[in-house]
Amino acid sequence: MSKLDGNGRWQSKMTLTEHTEQYEARNELKTSRPTPEEYTMARDYILLPHMLTMVERSIEEIRASTNILKRLYLIAAQTIMNQIHQDMYSLRRELSKRNIKVINDEQIDLVIYYKIICRGYEERFGIVRDVVRSEISVRLTKYLQDVAKFIEQYGK
């Protein structure tokens, strides 16, 4: 029973039926499972902060080194870090637009669990640490390839 039941104003000629339908539809809780694309987005949302931490550590190690190409490595690492920040920002916006929240839950042995709240539907999502490592390796390789392509274009 909604607030509108028993209210005489909603039966008058002033109210259109689509208005009452819109009002009632707005207050209904819409729950739906995440799509495979949304699961991928949640996984990326989990991986990107780990990747950012790894790149930050690498930058600190490079700064402490005495390598001749130290400046080149720092520029490449900073470029990758900027791209990760940009991806995180766009991913956060997209998840927010789709009304999806990813919350760190707990870690048991080699599995990291997260809670995904997708439009009212709650689900527990677990990722094995080895999968996280391999996925980060693949993603960092992609970022490195992008930087290498940029350097190749500059050299021509």
C-alpha positions as a LaTeX table, in Angstrom:
\begin{tabular}{lrrr}
\hline
Residue & $x$ (\AA) & $y$ (\AA) & $z$ (\AA) \\
\hline
Met1 & 0.00 & 0.00 & 0.00 \\
Ser2 & 1.49 & 3.32 & $-1.02$ \\
Lys3 & 0.99 & 6.80 & 0.40 \\
Leu4 & $-1.32$ & 7.51 & $-2.50$ \\
Asp5 & $-3.92$ & 4.91 & $-1.57$ \\
Gly6 & $-6.88$ & 6.55 & 0.09 \\
Asn7 & $-5.85$ & 9.99 & $-1.11$ \\
Gly8 & $-8.71$ & 11.45 & $-3.11$ \\
Arg9 & $-6.50$ & 13.68 & $-5.21$ \\
Trp10 & $-5.15$ & 10.76 & $-7.25$ \\
Gln11 & $-8.62$ & 9.87 & $-8.49$ \\
Ser12 & $-9.33$ & 13.35 & $-9.83$ \\
Lys13 & $-9.17$ & 14.34 & $-13.48$ \\
Met14 & $-6.01$ & 16.40 & $-12.77$ \\
Thr15 & $-3.77$ & 13.36 & $-12.44$ \\
Leu16 & $-2.71$ & 11.36 & $-15.44$ \\
Thr17 & $-2.34$ & 7.62 & $-15.07$ \\
Glu18 & 1.27 & 7.68 & $-16.30$ \\
His19 & 2.14 & 10.07 & $-13.45$ \\
Thr20 & 0.86 & 7.66 & $-10.84$ \\
Glu21 & 2.68 & 4.77 & $-12.56$ \\
Gln22 & 5.93 & 6.76 & $-12.61$ \\
Tyr23 & 5.56 & 7.64 & $-8.93$ \\
Glu24 & 4.95 & 4.05 & $-7.90$ \\
Ala25 & 7.72 & 2.70 & $-10.16$ \\
Arg26 & 10.19 & 5.18 & $-8.68$ \\
Asn27 & 9.63 & 3.80 & $-5.18$ \\
Glu28 & 9.92 & 0.12 & $-6.13$ \\
Leu29 & 13.23 & $-1.52$ & $-5.26$ \\
Lys30 & 14.83 & $-2.80$ & $-8.43$ \\
Thr31 & 17.23 & $-5.67$ & $-7.82$ \\
Ser32 & 19.12 & $-7.42$ & $-10.54$ \\
Arg33 & 22.20 & $-9.59$ & $-10.77$ \\
Pro34 & 25.35 & $-8.11$ & $-12.25$ \\
Thr35 & 26.00 & $-8.85$ & $-15.89$ \\
Pro36 & 29.29 & $-10.51$ & $-16.97$ \\
Glu37 & 30.51 & $-7.07$ & $-18.09$ \\
Glu38 & 29.75 & $-5.69$ & $-14.63$ \\
Tyr39 & 31.67 & $-8.56$ & $-13.00$ \\
Thr40 & 34.64 & $-7.64$ & $-15.19$ \\
Met41 & 34.30 & $-4.03$ & $-14.11$ \\
Ala42 & 34.22 & $-5.10$ & $-10.45$ \\
Arg43 & 37.34 & $-7.22$ & $-10.98$ \\
Asp44 & 39.12 & $-4.29$ & $-12.61$ \\
Tyr45 & 38.00 & $-2.05$ & $-9.74$ \\
Ile46 & 39.70 & $-4.49$ & $-7.38$ \\
Leu47 & 42.89 & $-4.90$ & $-9.46$ \\
Leu48 & 43.66 & $-1.29$ & $-10.37$ \\
Pro49 & 44.55 & $-0.10$ & $-6.82$ \\
His50 & 46.92 & $-3.08$ & $-6.45$ \\
Met51 & 48.54 & $-2.20$ & $-9.77$ \\
Leu52 & 48.90 & 1.42 & $-8.70$ \\
Thr53 & 50.67 & 0.34 & $-5.50$ \\
Met54 & 53.05 & $-1.86$ & $-7.47$ \\
Val55 & 53.93 & 0.96 & $-9.87$ \\
Glu56 & 54.45 & 3.38 & $-6.95$ \\
Arg57 & 56.87 & 0.92 & $-5.33$ \\
Ser58 & 58.72 & 0.55 & $-8.61$ \\
Ile59 & 59.04 & 4.32 & $-8.88$ \\
Glu60 & 60.59 & 4.45 & $-5.40$ \\
Glu61 & 63.04 & 1.69 & $-6.34$ \\
Ile62 & 63.97 & 3.48 & $-9.57$ \\
Arg63 & 64.57 & 6.75 & $-7.72$ \\
Ala64 & 66.95 & 4.96 & $-5.36$ \\
Ser65 & 68.88 & 3.32 & $-8.21$ \\
Thr66 & 71.92 & 4.68 & $-10.02$ \\
Asn67 & 70.89 & 3.42 & $-13.44$ \\
Ile68 & 71.82 & 5.56 & $-16.42$ \\
Leu69 & 68.31 & 5.27 & $-17.88$ \\
Lys70 & 66.71 & 6.18 & $-14.57$ \\
Arg71 & 64.91 & 9.21 & $-16.00$ \\
Leu72 & 63.42 & 7.21 & $-18.88$ \\
Tyr73 & 62.15 & 4.55 & $-16.48$ \\
Leu74 & 60.62 & 7.21 & $-14.22$ \\
Ile75 & 58.81 & 8.85 & $-17.13$ \\
Ala76 & 57.47 & 5.49 & $-18.33$ \\
Ala77 & 56.35 & 4.52 & $-14.82$ \\
Gln78 & 54.69 & 7.89 & $-14.28$ \\
Thr79 & 52.88 & 7.55 & $-17.62$ \\
Ile80 & 51.59 & 4.12 & $-16.59$ \\
Met81 & 50.55 & 5.49 & $-13.22$ \\
Asn82 & 48.62 & 8.33 & $-14.88$ \\
Gln83 & 46.83 & 5.85 & $-17.15$ \\
Ile84 & 45.89 & 3.67 & $-14.16$ \\
His85 & 44.51 & 6.74 & $-12.36$ \\
Gln86 & 42.49 & 7.66 & $-15.44$ \\
Asp87 & 41.11 & 4.11 & $-15.75$ \\
Met88 & 40.22 & 4.05 & $-12.05$ \\
Tyr89 & 38.36 & 7.35 & $-12.37$ \\
Ser90 & 36.32 & 6.26 & $-15.38$ \\
Leu91 & 35.60 & 2.88 & $-13.79$ \\
Arg92 & 34.41 & 4.49 & $-10.56$ \\
Arg93 & 32.09 & 6.77 & $-12.51$ \\
Glu94 & 30.66 & 3.89 & $-14.54$ \\
Leu95 & 30.08 & 1.73 & $-11.44$ \\
Ser96 & 28.41 & 4.65 & $-9.70$ \\
Lys97 & 26.20 & 5.29 & $-12.73$ \\
Arg98 & 25.13 & 1.64 & $-12.72$ \\
Asn99 & 24.53 & 1.73 & $-8.95$ \\
Ile100 & 27.18 & $-0.89$ & $-8.14$ \\
Lys101 & 29.33 & $-0.91$ & $-5.01$ \\
Val102 & 32.34 & $-3.14$ & $-4.38$ \\
Ile103 & 33.34 & $-3.52$ & $-0.72$ \\
Asn104 & 36.39 & $-5.34$ & 0.61 \\
Asp105 & 35.11 & $-8.18$ & 2.78 \\
Glu106 & 37.84 & $-10.51$ & 4.07 \\
Gln107 & 40.81 & $-12.67$ & 3.10 \\
Ile108 & 40.85 & $-16.36$ & 3.87 \\
Asp109 & 44.04 & $-18.23$ & 2.96 \\
Leu110 & 44.65 & $-17.53$ & $-0.72$ \\
Val111 & 41.23 & $-16.09$ & $-1.56$ \\
Ile112 & 40.29 & $-12.41$ & $-1.25$ \\
Tyr113 & 36.54 & $-11.88$ & $-0.82$ \\
Tyr114 & 34.59 & $-8.77$ & $-1.80$ \\
Lys115 & 30.94 & $-7.89$ & $-1.45$ \\
Ile116 & 29.24 & $-6.63$ & $-4.60$ \\
Ile117 & 26.04 & $-4.65$ & $-4.15$ \\
Cys118 & 24.39 & $-4.29$ & $-7.53$ \\
Arg119 & 21.12 & $-2.35$ & $-7.62$ \\
Gly120 & 20.05 & $-3.87$ & $-4.30$ \\
Tyr121 & 21.30 & $-7.38$ & $-5.04$ \\
Glu122 & 24.14 & $-8.48$ & $-2.72$ \\
Glu123 & 26.66 & $-11.13$ & $-3.61$ \\
Arg124 & 29.98 & $-12.32$ & $-2.27$ \\
Phe125 & 32.76 & $-12.35$ & $-4.86$ \\
Gly126 & 36.09 & $-14.12$ & $-4.31$ \\
Ile127 & 39.36 & $-13.86$ & $-6.22$ \\
Val128 & 42.30 & $-16.23$ & $-5.79$ \\
Arg129 & 45.63 & $-14.42$ & $-5.21$ \\
Asp130 & 47.30 & $-16.26$ & $-8.11$ \\
Val131 & 44.58 & $-15.02$ & $-10.46$ \\
Val132 & 45.14 & $-11.48$ & $-9.15$ \\
Arg133 & 48.87 & $-11.77$ & $-9.84$ \\
Ser134 & 48.44 & $-13.12$ & $-13.34$ \\
Glu135 & 45.75 & $-10.59$ & $-14.23$ \\
Ile136 & 47.92 & $-7.73$ & $-12.95$ \\
Ser137 & 50.81 & $-9.06$ & $-15.02$ \\
Val138 & 48.66 & $-9.10$ & $-18.16$ \\
Arg139 & 47.31 & $-5.60$ & $-17.53$ \\
Leu140 & 50.75 & $-4.12$ & $-16.77$ \\
Thr141 & 52.09 & $-5.69$ & $-19.96$ \\
Lys142 & 49.32 & $-3.94$ & $-21.89$ \\
Tyr143 & 50.18 & $-0.59$ & $-20.30$ \\
Leu144 & 53.86 & $-1.14$ & $-21.08$ \\
Gln145 & 53.05 & $-1.94$ & $-24.70$ \\
Asp146 & 51.12 & 1.34 & $-24.96$ \\
Val147 & 54.14 & 3.26 & $-23.63$ \\
Ala148 & 56.47 & 1.37 & $-26.01$ \\
Lys149 & 54.24 & 2.26 & $-28.99$ \\
Phe150 & 54.33 & 5.90 & $-27.98$ \\
Ile151 & 58.13 & 5.86 & $-27.73$ \\
Glu152 & 58.42 & 4.12 & $-31.12$ \\
Gln153 & 56.24 & 6.80 & $-32.73$ \\
Tyr154 & 58.33 & 9.52 & $-31.17$ \\
Gly155 & 61.54 & 7.96 & $-32.49$ \\
Lys156 & 60.36 & 7.92 & $-36.12$ \\
\hline
\end{tabular}
